[in-house]
Amino acid sequence: MPKMAGRSNNTGVFWLDRLKKLRKQLLEQGLDGILILEPDNRRYLSGFSGSSGALLITSSEALLFTDFRYMEQAAAQAPSFRVIKHGQVIWDDLAGYARGLANLAFEQNFVTYEQFRLLQEKFTESRLVPVAGFVENLRSIKEDVELAEIRRACELADRAFSHILTWLEPGMTELEIALELEFFMRRNGASASAFEFIVASGPRSSLPHGVASGRRAARGDILTMDFGCVVNGYCSDITRTVVIGEASDKQREIYRVVLEAQMAALSALRAGMSGQEVDKVAREIISRSGYGENFGHGLGHSVGLAVHEEPRLSPAGLRVLEPGMVVTVEPGIYLPDWGGVRIEDMVVVTENGCSLLTKSPKELIIL
Ligand code: ZN
Ligand code: ZN
């Protein structure tokens, strides 16, 4: 396997391998080429991390179109692509290179109606074929080079959690706590936050996606922190719930049920199970305890270049898990006007089980 350091600037064999797999799919579907516009797909295939550009991949060509600002960066990051500077209207240049391609695929879940209209106008020689999941399916199985980055992102999140435990004091606002988590991870090498952090205290913790507010965390409050960072493009995502001051019996009880559900799902999870089956393991434990109605979201999602990727662990998750997939396991119980508890870890799926990528402690912590 190529070394991590070479990820952004060498002709690592995995770049060519990704192209090879994509071309195989094109061939199987009778397609002559594919236009890639979605930024994470573009980065996954080419290595180019700039904010603007498009790929055109055919059986013999791999072209990256970008503008003046990114020419130098694109050449360094995407050595397996021919980099082409486009003019004012990217579609004009693209159409020139796509001439003669009878069946040209585009990403149906990403291209806007306006873009589609322009494609139809400019690509007059091609039949435009909507496709979904071509690159996303490749991305769902993480290579060793990707796992190395994901591990680093998870390690930083774990370190941020232990830092916040020593730093946090009652009376601090959720916003201050979210900011400190972000500062810590960025100071230690993260390039960005993976998403807008959820820091929800007291009754606000019943909001599964309660982003940090000005509320001050007080003694007796539950405090849910859902956060993660980005390292070389790859995300981490972890949730820990703690109690400030003293925990009530009910808080302990809810925490115990969520933890039991999470541990059961973690020990069941393995390649060959569907997302639905894993979800069911946790959901049954929560339902049996009488809180089924209070666990209203799926058990987990895949993580990679994006923080929410396919496949999902949920009642609708039909896809079967494969070794190398990276998913979260995050059951929760949310009681309106009272509060909520969620515990979330990231794991990599293996043949016989899964192994934890986030390793922060999970016994109930009272601060
Ligand atoms: Zn999360
Ligand atoms: Zn998550």
mmCIF file of C-alpha atoms and ligand atoms in Angstrom:
data_model
loop_
_atom_site.group_PDB
_atom_site.id
_atom_site.type_symbol
_atom_site.label_atom_id
_atom_site.label_comp_id
_atom_site.label_asym_id
_atom_site.label_seq_id
_atom_site.Cartn_x
_atom_site.Cartn_y
_atom_site.Cartn_z
ATOM 1 C CA MET A 1 0.000 0.000 0.000
ATOM 2 C CA PRO A 2 1.257 3.500 -0.791
ATOM 3 C CA LYS A 3 2.362 5.602 2.132
ATOM 4 C CA MET A 4 -0.072 8.139 3.546
ATOM 5 C CA ALA A 5 2.260 11.029 2.871
ATOM 6 C CA GLY A 6 2.025 10.314 -0.818
ATOM 7 C CA ARG A 7 -1.727 10.603 -0.875
ATOM 8 C CA SER A 8 -1.870 14.071 -2.319
ATOM 9 C CA ASN A 9 1.119 13.974 -4.577
ATOM 10 C CA ASN A 10 2.150 10.762 -6.230
ATOM 11 C CA THR A 11 0.934 8.222 -8.698
ATOM 12 C CA GLY A 12 -0.121 5.804 -5.927
ATOM 13 C CA VAL A 13 -1.543 2.660 -7.446
ATOM 14 C CA PHE A 14 -4.888 3.250 -5.728
ATOM 15 C CA TRP A 15 -5.658 6.221 -8.000
ATOM 16 C CA LEU A 16 -5.347 4.061 -11.088
ATOM 17 C CA ASP A 17 -7.252 1.298 -9.376
ATOM 18 C CA ARG A 18 -10.206 3.598 -8.672
ATOM 19 C CA LEU A 19 -10.295 4.682 -12.315
ATOM 20 C CA LYS A 20 -10.103 1.079 -13.423
ATOM 21 C CA LYS A 21 -13.083 0.111 -11.270
ATOM 22 C CA LEU A 22 -15.108 3.076 -12.533
ATOM 23 C CA ARG A 23 -14.314 2.240 -16.162
ATOM 24 C CA LYS A 24 -15.398 -1.336 -15.587
ATOM 25 C CA GLN A 25 -18.822 -0.066 -14.467
ATOM 26 C CA LEU A 26 -19.045 2.213 -17.509
ATOM 27 C CA LEU A 27 -18.279 -0.679 -19.802
ATOM 28 C CA GLU A 28 -20.821 -2.948 -18.111
ATOM 29 C CA GLN A 29 -23.540 -0.318 -18.560
ATOM 30 C CA GLY A 30 -22.640 0.454 -22.171
ATOM 31 C CA LEU A 31 -21.504 3.981 -21.337
ATOM 32 C CA ASP A 32 -18.752 5.805 -23.216
ATOM 33 C CA GLY A 33 -17.911 8.301 -20.528
ATOM 34 C CA ILE A 34 -18.989 9.956 -17.305
ATOM 35 C CA LEU A 35 -19.066 13.525 -16.158
ATOM 36 C CA ILE A 36 -18.222 13.964 -12.454
ATOM 37 C CA LEU A 37 -19.283 17.197 -10.749
ATOM 38 C CA GLU A 38 -19.937 16.195 -7.120
ATOM 39 C CA PRO A 39 -16.950 17.540 -5.111
ATOM 40 C CA ASP A 40 -16.289 14.446 -2.950
ATOM 41 C CA ASN A 41 -16.580 12.129 -5.959
ATOM 42 C CA ARG A 42 -14.239 14.414 -7.861
ATOM 43 C CA ARG A 43 -11.734 14.333 -5.022
ATOM 44 C CA TYR A 44 -12.020 10.571 -4.555
ATOM 45 C CA LEU A 45 -11.253 9.860 -8.198
ATOM 46 C CA SER A 46 -8.645 12.518 -8.903
ATOM 47 C CA GLY A 47 -7.175 13.660 -5.590
ATOM 48 C CA PHE A 48 -8.028 17.264 -6.479
ATOM 49 C CA SER A 49 -9.454 19.071 -3.440
ATOM 50 C CA GLY A 50 -10.189 22.494 -4.964
ATOM 51 C CA SER A 51 -13.668 23.965 -4.762
ATOM 52 C CA SER A 52 -14.307 24.141 -8.485
ATOM 53 C CA GLY A 53 -13.821 21.726 -11.347
ATOM 54 C CA ALA A 54 -15.223 18.792 -13.302
ATOM 55 C CA LEU A 55 -13.963 15.406 -14.426
ATOM 56 C CA LEU A 56 -14.592 13.753 -17.752
ATOM 57 C CA ILE A 57 -13.630 10.093 -17.726
ATOM 58 C CA THR A 58 -13.782 7.848 -20.782
ATOM 59 C CA SER A 59 -12.276 4.459 -21.548
ATOM 60 C CA SER A 60 -9.014 6.094 -22.592
ATOM 61 C CA GLU A 61 -8.999 9.573 -21.052
ATOM 62 C CA ALA A 62 -9.113 11.074 -17.553
ATOM 63 C CA LEU A 63 -9.549 14.836 -17.805
ATOM 64 C CA LEU A 64 -9.813 17.402 -15.019
ATOM 65 C CA PHE A 65 -11.221 20.791 -15.974
ATOM 66 C CA THR A 66 -10.622 23.659 -13.594
ATOM 67 C CA ASP A 67 -9.931 27.372 -13.703
ATOM 68 C CA PHE A 68 -6.849 29.569 -13.440
ATOM 69 C CA ARG A 69 -6.862 29.645 -9.613
ATOM 70 C CA TYR A 70 -6.374 25.895 -9.331
ATOM 71 C CA MET A 71 -4.049 24.936 -12.184
ATOM 72 C CA GLU A 72 -0.929 24.458 -10.082
ATOM 73 C CA GLN A 73 -2.767 22.682 -7.257
ATOM 74 C CA ALA A 74 -4.616 20.384 -9.666
ATOM 75 C CA ALA A 75 -1.429 19.340 -11.435
ATOM 76 C CA ALA A 76 0.183 18.447 -8.091
ATOM 77 C CA GLN A 77 -2.827 16.668 -6.593
ATOM 78 C CA ALA A 78 -4.140 14.803 -9.633
ATOM 79 C CA PRO A 79 -1.193 13.266 -11.470
ATOM 80 C CA SER A 80 -3.320 10.566 -13.072
ATOM 81 C CA PHE A 81 -5.452 13.221 -14.790
ATOM 82 C CA ARG A 82 -4.754 15.570 -17.673
ATOM 83 C CA VAL A 83 -5.496 19.034 -16.262
ATOM 84 C CA ILE A 84 -7.239 21.448 -18.616
ATOM 85 C CA LYS A 85 -7.860 25.114 -17.901
ATOM 86 C CA HIS A 86 -11.402 25.987 -18.888
ATOM 87 C CA GLY A 87 -12.555 29.351 -20.176
ATOM 88 C CA GLN A 88 -15.491 31.469 -19.046
ATOM 89 C CA VAL A 89 -18.055 28.725 -19.596
ATOM 90 C CA ILE A 90 -16.841 25.312 -18.421
ATOM 91 C CA TRP A 91 -19.521 23.488 -20.459
ATOM 92 C CA ASP A 92 -18.131 24.812 -23.747
ATOM 93 C CA ASP A 93 -14.701 23.273 -23.084
ATOM 94 C CA LEU A 94 -16.177 20.057 -21.723
ATOM 95 C CA ALA A 95 -18.458 19.631 -24.709
ATOM 96 C CA GLY A 96 -15.494 19.949 -27.056
ATOM 97 C CA TYR A 97 -13.729 17.041 -25.384
ATOM 98 C CA ALA A 98 -16.906 14.978 -25.116
ATOM 99 C CA ARG A 99 -17.538 15.106 -28.852
ATOM 100 C CA GLY A 100 -18.026 11.646 -30.280
ATOM 101 C CA LEU A 101 -19.149 10.045 -26.980
ATOM 102 C CA ALA A 102 -22.471 8.426 -27.824
ATOM 103 C CA ASN A 103 -23.577 7.644 -24.258
ATOM 104 C CA LEU A 104 -22.438 10.074 -21.611
ATOM 105 C CA ALA A 105 -23.352 9.494 -17.970
ATOM 106 C CA PHE A 106 -23.940 12.234 -15.399
ATOM 107 C CA GLU A 107 -24.658 12.154 -11.651
ATOM 108 C CA GLN A 108 -28.445 12.269 -11.394
ATOM 109 C CA ASN A 109 -28.476 13.076 -7.676
ATOM 110 C CA PHE A 110 -26.181 16.032 -8.018
ATOM 111 C CA VAL A 111 -26.765 17.797 -11.347
ATOM 112 C CA THR A 112 -29.289 20.617 -11.013
ATOM 113 C CA TYR A 113 -32.053 21.184 -13.481
ATOM 114 C CA GLU A 114 -30.264 24.268 -14.777
ATOM 115 C CA GLN A 115 -27.042 22.294 -15.296
ATOM 116 C CA PHE A 116 -28.979 19.565 -17.048
ATOM 117 C CA ARG A 117 -30.536 22.120 -19.366
ATOM 118 C CA LEU A 118 -27.059 23.431 -20.234
ATOM 119 C CA LEU A 119 -25.715 19.906 -20.750
ATOM 120 C CA GLN A 120 -28.543 19.210 -23.195
ATOM 121 C CA GLU A 121 -27.803 22.432 -25.017
ATOM 122 C CA LYS A 122 -24.043 21.894 -25.297
ATOM 123 C CA PHE A 123 -23.597 18.131 -25.548
ATOM 124 C CA THR A 124 -25.636 17.744 -28.699
ATOM 125 C CA GLU A 125 -23.837 14.648 -29.959
ATOM 126 C CA SER A 126 -24.302 12.592 -26.776
ATOM 127 C CA ARG A 127 -27.214 10.800 -25.221
ATOM 128 C CA LEU A 128 -27.164 11.969 -21.593
ATOM 129 C CA VAL A 129 -27.637 9.039 -19.209
ATOM 130 C CA PRO A 130 -28.527 9.677 -15.547
ATOM 131 C CA VAL A 131 -26.664 7.352 -13.168
ATOM 132 C CA ALA A 132 -26.468 7.059 -9.375
ATOM 133 C CA GLY A 133 -24.022 5.442 -7.003
ATOM 134 C CA PHE A 134 -21.181 4.718 -9.441
ATOM 135 C CA VAL A 135 -18.531 6.496 -7.401
ATOM 136 C CA GLU A 136 -20.407 6.315 -4.099
ATOM 137 C CA ASN A 137 -20.339 2.513 -4.243
ATOM 138 C CA LEU A 138 -16.583 2.533 -4.678
ATOM 139 C CA ARG A 139 -16.273 5.029 -1.832
ATOM 140 C CA SER A 140 -18.276 2.825 0.524
ATOM 141 C CA ILE A 141 -15.396 0.346 0.870
ATOM 142 C CA LYS A 142 -12.461 2.141 2.437
ATOM 143 C CA GLU A 143 -8.931 1.399 1.293
ATOM 144 C CA ASP A 144 -6.046 1.254 3.757
ATOM 145 C CA VAL A 145 -4.879 4.746 2.772
ATOM 146 C CA GLU A 146 -8.336 6.077 3.594
ATOM 147 C CA LEU A 147 -8.624 4.160 6.856
ATOM 148 C CA ALA A 148 -5.338 5.694 7.987
ATOM 149 C CA GLU A 149 -6.787 9.221 7.580
ATOM 150 C CA ILE A 150 -10.078 8.235 9.217
ATOM 151 C CA ARG A 151 -8.180 6.793 12.179
ATOM 152 C CA ARG A 152 -6.314 10.068 12.603
ATOM 153 C CA ALA A 153 -9.580 12.039 12.502
ATOM 154 C CA CYS A 154 -11.114 9.701 15.107
ATOM 155 C CA GLU A 155 -8.061 9.878 17.343
ATOM 156 C CA LEU A 156 -8.256 13.674 17.346
ATOM 157 C CA ALA A 157 -11.942 13.527 18.286
ATOM 158 C CA ASP A 158 -11.102 11.171 21.166
ATOM 159 C CA ARG A 159 -8.387 13.515 22.376
ATOM 160 C CA ALA A 160 -10.791 16.469 22.144
ATOM 161 C CA PHE A 161 -13.264 14.605 24.344
ATOM 162 C CA SER A 162 -10.719 13.918 27.079
ATOM 163 C CA HIS A 163 -9.608 17.543 26.860
ATOM 164 C CA ILE A 164 -13.147 18.856 27.244
ATOM 165 C CA LEU A 165 -13.665 16.718 30.366
ATOM 166 C CA THR A 166 -10.827 18.486 32.163
ATOM 167 C CA TRP A 167 -11.699 21.914 30.747
ATOM 168 C CA LEU A 168 -15.474 22.036 31.173
ATOM 169 C CA GLU A 169 -17.071 23.803 34.137
ATOM 170 C CA PRO A 170 -20.725 24.297 35.064
ATOM 171 C CA GLY A 171 -22.036 27.626 33.787
ATOM 172 C CA MET A 172 -20.287 27.501 30.427
ATOM 173 C CA THR A 173 -22.477 27.980 27.376
ATOM 174 C CA GLU A 174 -23.015 25.282 24.784
ATOM 175 C CA LEU A 175 -21.409 27.605 22.224
ATOM 176 C CA GLU A 176 -18.254 27.938 24.333
ATOM 177 C CA ILE A 177 -18.043 24.161 24.662
ATOM 178 C CA ALA A 178 -18.510 23.649 20.901
ATOM 179 C CA LEU A 179 -15.859 26.266 20.190
ATOM 180 C CA GLU A 180 -13.355 24.659 22.551
ATOM 181 C CA LEU A 181 -13.872 21.256 20.901
ATOM 182 C CA GLU A 182 -13.229 22.848 17.527
ATOM 183 C CA PHE A 183 -10.200 24.841 18.693
ATOM 184 C CA PHE A 184 -8.652 21.741 20.204
ATOM 185 C CA MET A 185 -8.998 19.620 17.079
ATOM 186 C CA ARG A 186 -7.872 22.347 14.691
ATOM 187 C CA ARG A 187 -4.934 23.297 16.889
ATOM 188 C CA ASN A 188 -3.871 19.662 16.753
ATOM 189 C CA GLY A 189 -4.004 19.219 13.003
ATOM 190 C CA ALA A 190 -7.634 19.033 11.827
ATOM 191 C CA SER A 191 -8.361 21.146 8.758
ATOM 192 C CA ALA A 192 -12.004 21.741 9.632
ATOM 193 C CA SER A 193 -14.988 20.603 11.670
ATOM 194 C CA ALA A 194 -16.790 17.682 10.061
ATOM 195 C CA PHE A 195 -20.207 19.311 10.675
ATOM 196 C CA GLU A 196 -21.905 21.886 12.885
ATOM 197 C CA PHE A 197 -21.448 20.429 16.379
ATOM 198 C CA ILE A 198 -24.371 19.404 18.498
ATOM 199 C CA VAL A 199 -23.881 20.546 22.067
ATOM 200 C CA ALA A 200 -27.205 20.256 23.869
ATOM 201 C CA SER A 201 -27.632 20.617 27.616
ATOM 202 C CA GLY A 202 -30.489 19.959 30.034
ATOM 203 C CA PRO A 203 -33.905 19.753 28.348
ATOM 204 C CA ARG A 204 -32.317 20.806 25.030
ATOM 205 C CA SER A 205 -30.609 17.405 24.903
ATOM 206 C CA SER A 206 -33.945 15.953 23.775
ATOM 207 C CA LEU A 207 -33.303 17.647 20.411
ATOM 208 C CA PRO A 208 -31.401 14.983 18.455
ATOM 209 C CA HIS A 209 -29.866 17.737 16.312
ATOM 210 C CA GLY A 210 -29.770 20.583 18.811
ATOM 211 C CA VAL A 211 -26.826 22.650 17.597
ATOM 212 C CA ALA A 212 -24.996 24.613 20.280
ATOM 213 C CA SER A 213 -26.891 27.584 21.706
ATOM 214 C CA GLY A 214 -26.224 30.256 24.309
ATOM 215 C CA ARG A 215 -27.710 28.072 27.062
ATOM 216 C CA ARG A 216 -25.454 27.579 30.070
ATOM 217 C CA ALA A 217 -24.847 23.995 31.185
ATOM 218 C CA ALA A 218 -25.835 23.782 34.843
ATOM 219 C CA ARG A 219 -25.501 21.212 37.636
ATOM 220 C CA GLY A 220 -27.849 18.290 37.162
ATOM 221 C CA ASP A 221 -27.905 18.749 33.366
ATOM 222 C CA ILE A 222 -27.356 16.071 30.810
ATOM 223 C CA LEU A 223 -24.893 17.304 28.211
ATOM 224 C CA THR A 224 -24.785 15.690 24.766
ATOM 225 C CA MET A 225 -21.800 16.503 22.558
ATOM 226 C CA ASP A 226 -21.775 15.287 18.942
ATOM 227 C CA PHE A 227 -18.662 16.406 17.111
ATOM 228 C CA GLY A 228 -15.906 15.432 14.702
ATOM 229 C CA CYS A 229 -13.180 16.820 12.493
ATOM 230 C CA VAL A 230 -11.637 16.517 9.050
ATOM 231 C CA VAL A 231 -8.111 15.198 8.420
ATOM 232 C CA ASN A 232 -6.883 15.181 4.803
ATOM 233 C CA GLY A 233 -10.464 15.224 3.619
ATOM 234 C CA TYR A 234 -11.721 12.405 5.859
ATOM 235 C CA CYS A 235 -14.262 12.898 8.652
ATOM 236 C CA SER A 236 -14.776 11.650 12.183
ATOM 237 C CA ASP A 237 -18.094 11.637 14.054
ATOM 238 C CA ILE A 238 -18.549 10.801 17.736
ATOM 239 C CA THR A 239 -21.160 11.494 20.425
ATOM 240 C CA ARG A 240 -20.720 11.322 24.158
ATOM 241 C CA THR A 241 -23.296 12.223 26.793
ATOM 242 C CA VAL A 242 -22.203 13.243 30.281
ATOM 243 C CA VAL A 243 -23.987 14.562 33.364
ATOM 244 C CA ILE A 244 -22.909 17.680 35.217
ATOM 245 C CA GLY A 245 -22.785 17.605 39.018
ATOM 246 C CA GLU A 246 -24.997 14.744 40.058
ATOM 247 C CA ALA A 247 -26.958 12.210 38.004
ATOM 248 C CA SER A 248 -30.580 11.391 38.824
ATOM 249 C CA ASP A 249 -31.880 7.821 38.808
ATOM 250 C CA LYS A 250 -33.776 8.470 35.597
ATOM 251 C CA GLN A 251 -30.685 9.853 33.876
ATOM 252 C CA ARG A 252 -28.733 6.773 34.904
ATOM 253 C CA GLU A 253 -31.533 4.488 33.722
ATOM 254 C CA ILE A 254 -31.845 6.089 30.262
ATOM 255 C CA TYR A 255 -28.072 6.091 29.878
ATOM 256 C CA ARG A 256 -27.898 2.406 30.801
ATOM 257 C CA VAL A 257 -30.495 1.456 28.156
ATOM 258 C CA VAL A 258 -28.767 3.450 25.401
ATOM 259 C CA LEU A 259 -25.384 2.000 26.291
ATOM 260 C CA GLU A 260 -26.775 -1.532 26.372
ATOM 261 C CA ALA A 261 -28.352 -1.015 22.930
ATOM 262 C CA GLN A 262 -25.118 0.382 21.537
ATOM 263 C CA MET A 263 -22.951 -2.395 22.943
ATOM 264 C CA ALA A 264 -25.340 -5.064 21.633
ATOM 265 C CA ALA A 265 -25.305 -3.559 18.131
ATOM 266 C CA LEU A 266 -21.510 -3.283 18.212
ATOM 267 C CA SER A 267 -21.093 -6.887 19.188
ATOM 268 C CA ALA A 268 -23.586 -8.102 16.556
ATOM 269 C CA LEU A 269 -22.295 -5.977 13.684
ATOM 270 C CA ARG A 270 -20.340 -7.899 11.045
ATOM 271 C CA ALA A 271 -19.979 -8.256 7.289
ATOM 272 C CA GLY A 272 -22.951 -10.042 5.743
ATOM 273 C CA MET A 273 -25.594 -8.334 7.899
ATOM 274 C CA SER A 274 -27.855 -5.713 6.352
ATOM 275 C CA GLY A 275 -28.109 -2.224 7.827
ATOM 276 C CA GLN A 276 -31.648 -3.108 8.805
ATOM 277 C CA GLU A 277 -30.551 -6.141 10.813
ATOM 278 C CA VAL A 278 -27.981 -4.193 12.820
ATOM 279 C CA ASP A 279 -30.485 -1.406 13.477
ATOM 280 C CA LYS A 280 -32.971 -3.971 14.778
ATOM 281 C CA VAL A 281 -30.575 -5.274 17.444
ATOM 282 C CA ALA A 282 -30.368 -1.845 19.118
ATOM 283 C CA ARG A 283 -33.987 -0.906 18.451
ATOM 284 C CA GLU A 284 -35.327 -4.034 20.151
ATOM 285 C CA ILE A 285 -33.452 -3.320 23.361
ATOM 286 C CA ILE A 286 -34.727 0.258 23.445
ATOM 287 C CA SER A 287 -38.298 -0.845 22.624
ATOM 288 C CA ARG A 288 -38.242 -3.557 25.263
ATOM 289 C CA SER A 289 -37.355 -0.898 27.841
ATOM 290 C CA GLY A 290 -40.412 1.102 26.773
ATOM 291 C CA TYR A 291 -38.619 3.859 24.862
ATOM 292 C CA GLY A 292 -39.140 2.637 21.282
ATOM 293 C CA GLU A 293 -41.082 5.776 20.379
ATOM 294 C CA ASN A 294 -38.234 7.913 21.643
ATOM 295 C CA PHE A 295 -35.602 6.533 19.262
ATOM 296 C CA GLY A 296 -36.799 8.185 16.093
ATOM 297 C CA HIS A 297 -33.723 8.087 13.885
ATOM 298 C CA GLY A 298 -31.653 5.393 12.211
ATOM 299 C CA LEU A 299 -28.898 3.611 14.113
ATOM 300 C CA GLY A 300 -26.049 4.886 11.970
ATOM 301 C CA HIS A 301 -24.532 5.983 8.701
ATOM 302 C CA SER A 302 -21.322 5.519 6.765
ATOM 303 C CA VAL A 303 -18.534 8.081 7.078
ATOM 304 C CA GLY A 304 -15.684 8.984 4.738
ATOM 305 C CA LEU A 305 -14.960 12.073 2.663
ATOM 306 C CA ALA A 306 -18.495 13.087 3.653
ATOM 307 C CA VAL A 307 -19.813 12.753 7.187
ATOM 308 C CA HIS A 308 -23.049 11.119 5.996
ATOM 309 C CA GLU A 309 -22.513 8.461 3.346
ATOM 310 C CA GLU A 310 -24.245 5.307 2.189
ATOM 311 C CA PRO A 311 -24.996 2.680 3.296
ATOM 312 C CA ARG A 312 -27.070 3.478 6.379
ATOM 313 C CA LEU A 313 -27.963 1.399 9.391
ATOM 314 C CA SER A 314 -31.694 2.016 9.660
ATOM 315 C CA PRO A 315 -35.057 0.228 9.430
ATOM 316 C CA ALA A 316 -34.841 0.931 5.666
ATOM 317 C CA GLY A 317 -31.215 -0.176 5.272
ATOM 318 C CA LEU A 318 -31.275 -3.091 2.834
ATOM 319 C CA ARG A 319 -27.656 -2.974 1.762
ATOM 320 C CA VAL A 320 -25.463 -5.761 3.119
ATOM 321 C CA LEU A 321 -22.359 -4.652 5.005
ATOM 322 C CA GLU A 322 -18.938 -5.515 3.595
ATOM 323 C CA PRO A 323 -15.481 -5.539 5.139
ATOM 324 C CA GLY A 324 -13.883 -2.102 4.879
ATOM 325 C CA MET A 325 -17.080 -0.121 5.318
ATOM 326 C CA VAL A 326 -16.934 2.545 8.017
ATOM 327 C CA VAL A 327 -20.179 3.185 9.885
ATOM 328 C CA THR A 328 -21.414 4.900 13.037
ATOM 329 C CA VAL A 329 -23.461 3.147 15.709
ATOM 330 C CA GLU A 330 -25.491 5.795 17.504
ATOM 331 C CA PRO A 331 -28.663 4.829 19.323
ATOM 332 C CA GLY A 332 -30.417 7.490 21.377
ATOM 333 C CA ILE A 333 -33.444 8.096 23.577
ATOM 334 C CA TYR A 334 -35.050 11.547 23.534
ATOM 335 C CA LEU A 335 -37.755 12.571 25.991
ATOM 336 C CA PRO A 336 -39.373 15.943 25.197
ATOM 337 C CA ASP A 337 -38.984 18.530 28.006
ATOM 338 C CA TRP A 338 -36.705 16.196 29.928
ATOM 339 C CA GLY A 339 -33.628 15.540 27.833
ATOM 340 C CA GLY A 340 -31.918 12.861 25.852
ATOM 341 C CA VAL A 341 -28.964 10.528 25.657
ATOM 342 C CA ARG A 342 -27.027 9.427 22.567
ATOM 343 C CA ILE A 343 -23.819 7.415 22.383
ATOM 344 C CA GLU A 344 -22.043 7.243 19.035
ATOM 345 C CA ASP A 345 -18.929 5.442 17.878
ATOM 346 C CA MET A 346 -17.354 4.879 14.491
ATOM 347 C CA VAL A 347 -16.282 1.369 13.495
ATOM 348 C CA VAL A 348 -14.745 -0.368 10.522
ATOM 349 C CA VAL A 349 -16.619 -3.508 9.429
ATOM 350 C CA THR A 350 -14.577 -6.710 9.332
ATOM 351 C CA GLU A 351 -15.322 -10.237 8.193
ATOM 352 C CA ASN A 352 -16.104 -11.443 11.728
ATOM 353 C CA GLY A 353 -17.233 -8.302 13.473
ATOM 354 C CA CYS A 354 -16.128 -4.712 13.619
ATOM 355 C CA SER A 355 -13.363 -2.728 15.226
ATOM 356 C CA LEU A 356 -13.765 0.572 17.029
ATOM 357 C CA LEU A 357 -12.243 3.698 15.482
ATOM 358 C CA THR A 358 -13.392 6.028 18.276
ATOM 359 C CA LYS A 359 -12.276 4.821 21.667
ATOM 360 C CA SER A 360 -13.448 7.331 24.267
ATOM 361 C CA PRO A 361 -14.781 5.832 27.503
ATOM 362 C CA LYS A 362 -18.484 5.069 27.716
ATOM 363 C CA GLU A 363 -19.292 4.510 31.381
ATOM 364 C CA LEU A 364 -21.487 7.402 32.566
ATOM 365 C CA ILE A 365 -19.194 10.324 33.321
ATOM 366 C CA ILE A 366 -20.326 12.787 35.998
ATOM 367 C CA LEU A 367 -18.455 16.057 35.758
HETATM 368 ZN ZN ZN B 1 -22.512 12.428 15.262
HETATM 369 ZN ZN ZN B 2 -23.389 10.384 13.141
#
